[in-house]
């Protein structure tokens, strides 16, 4: 994992476009969820956390950078595993509190080795298709 910093930034770092930063809604720790989706199939791969700096790095490097709440540091997806995420597009949801990153995923997206973090199986549901 990439050990670039030890704390998320709750203020706007100089690198993130102020117009983008103004649209973001963050939790009390300065973070917001980022959903990674395979760009060509629509497959939902994983959910991780970003702050302004992680989003800036993602937008400018073409590689997904996240903030690890458990380790307290930034990490570039695939930097150690080789299972990289190459950014195809980034969108902010209508409320400004979640980012959707469409990526080209190389290898497994989940730390367990599964293709996605949602491969553990569906939960029972009483919906019409259950």
XYZ file of N, CA, C and O in Angstrom:
520
model
N 0.835 -1.183 0.000
C 0.000 0.000 0.000
C 0.879 1.245 0.000
O 1.993 1.225 0.483
N 0.339 2.313 -0.498
C 1.092 3.548 -0.611
C 0.965 4.339 0.679
O -0.134 4.710 1.063
N 2.048 4.590 1.354
C 2.039 5.321 2.618
C 2.395 6.778 2.360
O 3.516 7.191 2.542
N 1.371 7.549 1.943
C 1.626 8.932 1.566
C 1.255 9.927 2.641
O 1.727 11.032 2.643
N 0.370 9.557 3.551
C -0.079 10.506 4.549
C -0.694 9.741 5.697
O -1.082 8.598 5.552
N -0.810 10.373 6.829
C -1.366 9.684 7.984
C -2.731 10.209 8.398
O -3.288 9.706 9.351
N -3.264 11.188 7.720
C -4.578 11.715 8.118
C -5.307 12.289 6.922
O -4.695 12.897 6.051
N -6.632 12.083 6.867
C -7.382 12.685 5.771
C -7.442 14.193 5.939
O -7.334 14.713 7.036
N -7.635 14.840 4.837
C -7.698 16.300 4.855
C -9.148 16.751 4.892
O -9.919 16.435 3.998
N -9.543 17.463 5.920
C -10.909 17.978 5.976
C -10.998 19.356 5.333
O -12.066 19.848 5.053
N -9.855 19.983 5.103
C -9.853 21.256 4.381
C -9.514 20.973 2.928
O -9.076 19.895 2.579
N -9.704 21.939 2.084
C -9.453 21.751 0.664
C -7.964 21.823 0.369
O -7.340 22.862 0.548
N -7.387 20.722 -0.106
C -5.978 20.781 -0.481
C -5.830 21.624 -1.744
O -6.769 21.752 -2.517
N -4.667 22.197 -1.958
C -4.494 23.093 -3.084
C -4.705 22.414 -4.427
O -5.029 23.074 -5.397
N -4.574 21.089 -4.507
C -4.678 20.397 -5.777
C -6.083 20.181 -6.288
O -6.296 20.150 -7.493
N -7.060 20.006 -5.422
C -8.416 19.719 -5.871
C -9.095 20.997 -6.352
O -9.057 22.024 -5.676
N -9.700 20.917 -7.515
C -10.419 22.057 -8.075
C -11.429 22.563 -7.054
O -12.260 21.791 -6.552
N -11.404 23.837 -6.688
C -12.323 24.378 -5.690
C -13.798 24.182 -6.047
O -14.633 24.023 -5.168
N -14.116 24.179 -7.334
C -15.508 23.964 -7.747
C -15.962 22.550 -7.420
O -17.112 22.328 -7.018
N -15.061 21.573 -7.563
C -15.384 20.190 -7.190
C -15.478 20.078 -5.679
O -16.424 19.498 -5.137
N -14.514 20.632 -4.976
C -14.498 20.562 -3.513
C -15.763 21.167 -2.912
O -16.298 20.651 -1.927
N -16.259 22.230 -3.507
C -17.457 22.894 -2.990
C -18.704 22.023 -3.132
O -19.657 22.181 -2.372
N -18.705 21.111 -4.075
C -19.859 20.235 -4.293
C -19.874 19.026 -3.382
O -20.904 18.376 -3.228
N -18.733 18.697 -2.763
C -18.620 17.488 -1.943
C -19.246 17.649 -0.563
O -19.080 18.685 0.080
N -19.934 16.622 -0.124
C -20.423 16.533 1.253
C -19.658 15.404 1.924
O -19.669 14.274 1.461
N -19.004 15.737 3.006
C -18.126 14.798 3.692
C -18.692 14.412 5.054
O -19.441 15.181 5.646
N -18.267 13.262 5.563
C -18.647 12.883 6.925
C -17.779 13.675 7.906
O -16.906 14.448 7.490
N -18.007 13.536 9.204
C -17.216 14.321 10.175
C -15.703 14.103 10.080
O -14.922 14.957 10.483
N -15.277 12.973 9.522
C -13.844 12.706 9.362
C -13.294 13.265 8.054
O -12.123 13.081 7.740
N -14.155 13.937 7.264
C -13.714 14.520 6.007
C -13.734 13.537 4.842
O -13.155 13.808 3.790
N -14.401 12.412 5.022
C -14.421 11.353 4.014
C -15.777 11.230 3.331
O -16.797 11.661 3.877
N -15.777 10.600 2.160
C -17.005 10.275 1.435
C -16.783 8.940 0.729
O -15.658 8.585 0.386
N -17.870 8.168 0.522
C -17.721 6.867 -0.126
C -17.448 7.004 -1.625
O -17.944 7.925 -2.281
N -16.663 6.060 -2.123
C -16.361 5.977 -3.548
C -16.681 4.555 -4.006
O -16.158 3.585 -3.454
N -17.563 4.457 -4.976
C -17.943 3.166 -5.530
C -17.144 2.948 -6.803
O -17.134 3.805 -7.694
N -16.477 1.804 -6.900
C -15.752 1.444 -8.112
C -16.623 0.492 -8.921
O -17.130 -0.503 -8.397
N -16.786 0.817 -10.209
C -17.626 0.034 -11.111
C -16.840 -0.268 -12.378
O -16.169 0.623 -12.928
N -16.923 -1.506 -12.865
C -16.274 -1.868 -14.118
C -16.935 -1.082 -15.253
O -18.145 -1.134 -15.425
N -16.140 -0.334 -15.994
C -16.686 0.617 -16.970
C -17.468 -0.030 -18.103
O -18.438 0.538 -18.588
N -17.075 -1.222 -18.551
C -17.708 -1.790 -19.735
C -18.840 -2.767 -19.436
O -19.684 -3.012 -20.302
N -18.903 -3.305 -18.212
C -19.958 -4.271 -17.880
C -20.959 -3.725 -16.867
O -22.033 -4.295 -16.708
N -20.585 -2.665 -16.150
C -21.445 -2.120 -15.110
C -21.339 -2.865 -13.789
O -22.021 -2.525 -12.826
N -20.485 -3.860 -13.719
C -20.301 -4.655 -12.505
C -19.792 -3.770 -11.360
O -18.808 -3.049 -11.514
N -20.489 -3.820 -10.215
C -20.046 -3.073 -9.038
C -18.922 -3.864 -8.383
O -19.098 -5.019 -8.006
N -17.764 -3.238 -8.252
C -16.570 -3.922 -7.785
C -16.333 -3.787 -6.286
O -16.053 -4.766 -5.600
N -16.410 -2.566 -5.775
C -16.074 -2.344 -4.370
C -16.522 -0.964 -3.922
O -16.878 -0.117 -4.744
N -16.508 -0.764 -2.624
C -16.730 0.544 -2.014
C -15.530 0.829 -1.124
O -15.089 -0.055 -0.377
N -15.009 2.024 -1.232
C -13.899 2.453 -0.377
C -14.140 3.915 -0.034
O -15.147 4.501 -0.428
N -13.210 4.512 0.692
C -13.362 5.894 1.156
C -12.329 6.792 0.509
O -11.185 6.386 0.277
N -12.735 8.022 0.249
C -11.837 9.059 -0.265
C -12.005 10.318 0.565
O -13.024 10.497 1.232
N -10.998 11.171 0.510
C -11.119 12.551 0.954
C -10.739 13.414 -0.255
O -10.554 12.893 -1.362
N -10.656 14.708 -0.061
C -10.361 15.599 -1.182
C -9.037 15.230 -1.864
O -8.947 15.234 -3.092
N -8.033 14.931 -1.085
C -6.723 14.616 -1.654
C -6.767 13.309 -2.439
O -6.174 13.209 -3.524
N -7.449 12.299 -1.927
C -7.559 11.028 -2.654
C -8.286 11.234 -3.976
O -7.891 10.680 -5.008
N -9.338 12.045 -3.971
C -10.052 12.333 -5.206
C -9.157 13.087 -6.181
O -9.117 12.776 -7.376
N -8.426 14.068 -5.682
C -7.495 14.813 -6.541
C -6.488 13.865 -7.194
O -6.252 13.931 -8.408
N -5.906 12.976 -6.403
C -4.927 12.027 -6.947
C -5.573 11.105 -7.978
O -4.963 10.789 -9.005
N -6.788 10.663 -7.702
C -7.507 9.797 -8.640
C -7.755 10.518 -9.958
O -7.554 9.952 -11.037
N -8.186 11.774 -9.886
C -8.483 12.548 -11.089
C -7.236 12.878 -11.901
O -7.307 13.000 -13.122
N -6.119 13.048 -11.237
C -4.917 13.507 -11.940
C -3.945 12.404 -12.332
O -3.116 12.611 -13.217
N -4.042 11.231 -11.707
C -3.098 10.152 -12.031
C -3.696 9.072 -12.921
O -2.951 8.292 -13.516
N -5.036 8.989 -12.959
C -5.670 7.925 -13.724
C -5.685 6.595 -13.002
O -6.069 5.577 -13.562
N -5.272 6.575 -11.746
C -5.300 5.384 -10.886
C -6.106 5.723 -9.634
O -5.992 6.835 -9.100
N -6.901 4.773 -9.159
C -7.733 5.015 -7.981
C -6.887 5.092 -6.724
O -6.124 4.171 -6.418
N -7.024 6.187 -6.008
C -6.393 6.365 -4.703
C -7.501 6.480 -3.671
O -8.454 7.239 -3.856
N -7.378 5.717 -2.608
C -8.376 5.705 -1.541
C -7.711 6.069 -0.219
O -6.491 6.122 -0.115
N -8.560 6.299 0.794
C -8.054 6.549 2.141
C -8.473 5.385 3.024
O -9.656 5.084 3.153
N -7.507 4.724 3.625
C -7.780 3.601 4.518
C -8.070 4.112 5.921
O -7.190 4.683 6.570
N -9.292 3.913 6.369
C -9.653 4.336 7.727
C -8.935 3.491 8.765
O -8.536 4.001 9.807
N -8.730 2.210 8.508
C -8.085 1.342 9.496
C -6.588 1.603 9.607
O -6.028 1.556 10.699
N -5.933 1.890 8.501
C -4.493 2.158 8.521
C -4.168 3.636 8.643
O -3.026 4.000 8.921
N -5.151 4.502 8.373
C -4.914 5.939 8.463
C -3.949 6.450 7.420
O -3.099 7.295 7.706
N -4.084 5.929 6.164
C -3.170 6.348 5.102
C -3.827 6.198 3.737
O -4.817 5.477 3.578
N -3.248 6.873 2.750
C -3.700 6.744 1.374
C -3.147 5.462 0.779
O -2.078 4.998 1.170
N -3.877 4.893 -0.180
C -3.374 3.729 -0.902
C -3.883 3.761 -2.340
O -5.004 4.166 -2.608
N -3.006 3.370 -3.233
C -3.335 3.291 -4.649
C -3.723 1.843 -4.926
O -2.934 0.929 -4.689
N -4.938 1.649 -5.408
C -5.431 0.299 -5.647
C -4.511 -0.434 -6.610
O -4.220 0.060 -7.706
N -4.017 -1.589 -6.183
C -3.168 -2.430 -7.007
C -1.692 -2.155 -6.910
O -0.894 -2.852 -7.532
N -1.308 -1.170 -6.116
C 0.113 -0.831 -6.037
C 0.959 -2.000 -5.527
O 2.076 -2.205 -5.981
N 0.427 -2.759 -4.585
C 1.183 -3.914 -4.088
C 0.665 -5.225 -4.659
O 1.439 -6.150 -4.872
N -0.621 -5.325 -4.926
C -1.212 -6.580 -5.402
C -1.113 -6.764 -6.912
O -1.215 -7.883 -7.415
N -0.973 -5.655 -7.639
C -1.017 -5.723 -9.089
C -2.432 -5.668 -9.640
O -2.636 -5.628 -10.844
N -3.426 -5.654 -8.763
C -4.831 -5.612 -9.169
C -5.291 -4.152 -9.272
O -6.056 -3.663 -8.457
N -4.810 -3.492 -10.280
C -4.986 -2.043 -10.427
C -6.361 -1.668 -10.955
O -7.051 -2.475 -11.581
N -6.733 -0.429 -10.684
C -7.936 0.173 -11.235
C -7.513 1.389 -12.046
O -6.997 2.359 -11.502
N -7.759 1.318 -13.358
C -7.449 2.420 -14.257
C -8.731 3.212 -14.502
O -9.732 2.664 -14.955
N -8.697 4.488 -14.184
C -9.880 5.342 -14.199
C -10.319 5.642 -15.633
O -9.526 6.080 -16.452
N -11.612 5.410 -15.880
C -12.228 5.753 -17.162
C -13.082 7.007 -17.025
O -13.124 7.821 -17.933
N -13.794 7.148 -15.884
C -14.584 8.354 -15.628
C -14.880 8.438 -14.139
O -14.829 7.438 -13.426
N -15.184 9.652 -13.688
C -15.543 9.893 -12.291
C -16.768 10.797 -12.281
O -16.822 11.786 -13.008
N -17.754 10.432 -11.445
C -18.981 11.235 -11.337
C -19.358 11.396 -9.874
O -19.147 10.503 -9.061
N -19.927 12.538 -9.576
C -20.437 12.842 -8.241
C -21.942 12.642 -8.271
O -22.599 13.050 -9.230
N -22.503 12.007 -7.241
C -23.951 11.777 -7.245
C -24.713 13.076 -7.001
O -24.130 14.115 -6.710
N -26.034 12.990 -7.121
C -26.888 14.180 -7.063
C -26.817 14.913 -5.726
O -27.040 16.121 -5.677
N -26.496 14.209 -4.638
C -26.395 14.833 -3.319
C -24.980 15.307 -2.996
O -24.761 15.949 -1.976
N -24.019 14.936 -3.804
C -22.632 15.334 -3.570
C -21.949 14.554 -2.468
O -20.892 14.952 -1.993
N -22.550 13.407 -2.071
C -21.961 12.671 -0.950
C -21.375 11.313 -1.322
O -20.914 10.576 -0.450
N -21.363 10.980 -2.611
C -20.781 9.719 -3.070
C -20.184 9.932 -4.457
O -20.756 10.626 -5.285
N -19.044 9.289 -4.682
C -18.381 9.353 -5.980
C -18.477 7.979 -6.642
O -18.292 6.957 -5.983
N -18.780 7.984 -7.935
C -18.763 6.761 -8.738
C -17.558 6.835 -9.663
O -17.430 7.763 -10.464
N -16.671 5.850 -9.510
C -15.477 5.795 -10.344
C -15.616 4.589 -11.271
O -15.642 3.453 -10.800
N -15.735 4.862 -12.558
C -15.780 3.775 -13.534
C -14.340 3.463 -13.920
O -13.581 4.367 -14.285
N -13.990 2.187 -13.793
C -12.597 1.768 -13.931
C -12.470 0.573 -14.868
O -13.438 -0.135 -15.138
N -11.254 0.357 -15.299
C -10.881 -0.899 -15.926
C -10.109 -1.656 -14.852
O -8.983 -1.275 -14.505
N -10.731 -2.679 -14.289
C -10.151 -3.446 -13.190
C -9.242 -4.529 -13.741
O -9.647 -5.312 -14.600
N -8.019 -4.594 -13.232
C -7.074 -5.644 -13.579
C -7.034 -6.625 -12.410
O -6.670 -6.244 -11.300
N -7.447 -7.852 -12.630
C -7.451 -8.858 -11.565
C -8.606 -8.634 -10.598
O -9.604 -8.001 -10.919
N -8.433 -9.157 -9.406
C -9.467 -9.091 -8.375
C -9.580 -7.682 -7.797
O -8.580 -7.014 -7.590
N -10.815 -7.260 -7.527
C -11.022 -5.970 -6.869
C -11.008 -6.128 -5.354
O -10.637 -5.213 -4.631
N -11.426 -7.291 -4.867
C -11.547 -7.498 -3.420
C -10.244 -8.021 -2.816
O -9.523 -8.807 -3.444
N -9.978 -7.608 -1.588
C -8.767 -8.067 -0.897
C -8.793 -9.571 -0.618
O -7.766 -10.171 -0.344
N -9.970 -10.205 -0.726
C -10.080 -11.656 -0.515
C -9.651 -12.449 -1.746
O -9.542 -13.666 -1.683
N -9.456 -11.734 -2.862
C -9.107 -12.397 -4.109
C -10.296 -12.594 -5.037
O -10.141 -13.055 -6.167
N -11.501 -12.261 -4.564
C -12.693 -12.352 -5.408
C -12.704 -11.214 -6.420
O -12.130 -10.156 -6.186
N -13.393 -11.447 -7.509
C -13.505 -10.428 -8.563
C -14.076 -9.132 -8.005
O -13.595 -8.049 -8.301
N -15.154 -9.236 -7.195
C -15.741 -8.059 -6.566
C -15.857 -8.287 -5.070
O -15.791 -9.415 -4.596
N -16.091 -7.220 -4.354
C -16.310 -7.331 -2.904
C -17.730 -7.814 -2.597
O -18.067 -8.004 -1.432
N -18.522 -8.015 -3.637
C -19.906 -8.440 -3.458
C -20.119 -9.863 -3.967
O -21.244 -10.266 -4.259
N -19.063 -10.660 -4.051
C -19.152 -12.041 -4.513
C -19.498 -13.028 -3.404
O -19.571 -14.229 -3.652
N -19.707 -12.548 -2.191
C -19.994 -13.449 -1.068
C -21.389 -14.063 -1.159
O -21.714 -14.964 -0.410
N -22.206 -13.587 -2.073
C -23.531 -14.155 -2.270
C -24.619 -13.205 -1.845
O -24.450 -12.395 -0.941
N -25.761 -13.303 -2.512
C -26.876 -12.413 -2.187
C -27.505 -12.765 -0.845
O -27.474 -13.917 -0.411
N -28.067 -11.751 -0.213
C -28.800 -11.959 1.031
C -30.238 -12.322 0.681
O -30.767 -11.889 -0.352
N -30.906 -13.095 1.545
C -32.310 -13.413 1.280
C -33.156 -12.143 1.223
O -32.954 -11.225 2.005
N -34.068 -12.114 0.273
C -34.893 -10.926 0.089
C -36.319 -11.348 -0.173
O -36.589 -12.355 -0.808
N -37.242 -10.536 0.307
C -38.677 -10.801 0.089
C -39.191 -10.044 -1.130
O -40.382 -9.940 -1.338
N -38.280 -9.522 -1.934
C -38.671 -8.764 -3.120
C -39.384 -9.624 -4.138
O -39.417 -10.860 -4.032
N -39.923 -9.011 -5.175
C -40.714 -9.740 -6.176
C -39.897 -10.776 -6.952
O -40.473 -11.720 -7.470
N -38.578 -10.626 -7.031
C -37.744 -11.584 -7.763
C -37.103 -12.607 -6.843
O -36.239 -13.362 -7.275
N -37.536 -12.632 -5.561
C -36.914 -13.547 -4.585
C -37.289 -14.983 -4.843
O -38.285 -15.317 -5.374
